[in-house]
């Protein structure tokens, strides 16, 4: 197995786990917050997809993000340049409910483009640094970040699902 296959398998397995974790969530469960400082599942999903879109499309390829390119920002009535980084509790509290199937469709669109881009990489490409201002972020480091962060967020989602289904809250 080469590096491209390993990353593709890791992303596909993450997506499989993610779909299993969210497939049966109700709108109320997706929007539920464990406490005033906590992110709801719908926000975490949106953030995950937006971050992947930003890293692959904008950061690495210097292209317009799928979010804007395909009009997802208009479909969800959200800003074009927002991905959740730095959101405060007020922004998270006022984050709208996004219909799960539409959000997953956006995520699938992003993932398809990521996999397509991944297929174009050779082993030597992983050491390239696409943005001089972020010299610590080579293409390899971006994929490392995506895989690590997504599994972390998947854990958040699964934990929150367990909390909301058990009737427990942290607040």
Steps between C-alpha positions, in 0.01 A plus 500: 500500500643837403443828683216613272315172558556526874359855517209408274419197717522710817265763355256239371495320836442830681212579265350156560520550879362853470198395294428221748519746790263760353261305276223465759534832681192719525512875436469554876795269569710668231435842655530395867782647707643331807551840661533868418863461388440185294466466124197320358553208265367695201762769556779240533394334173488832319840597642656168396382533142590869478851437633568221251369721221719790613818292542474314168338752268624834627815432699663232286356558152434875528152449354156621599355276767216265404293683764501809280561338161187283519287751692482306828539823696182628333311173556580522872484883522844518657805713420745395231819541700392339827606156617452521874855584605479748784125477548393622841210366705260762363576399142460134584176569691354678200625246244202389290377147468626354172303214350710186542465353151596831337795540734615145425466570127733798541741280696489234228572761235801620697623146564468407132720795405750411774526140375537621142779738601665230710516276193706763320776506763834330469717414800715808442197731517443443872802715589382800298393808697210669316505823707823668602328670796424155645835334436424232762203379294620282217245306297585195712442699821160615370388143440636402840296784654182403315519133597587574864247778545219306337542197719507734800176669391345160430570417864332826605192416294476146637541625857233768455266247342544280806437790735187624326359150473564427867323817611810622684638850474818656622338834575 
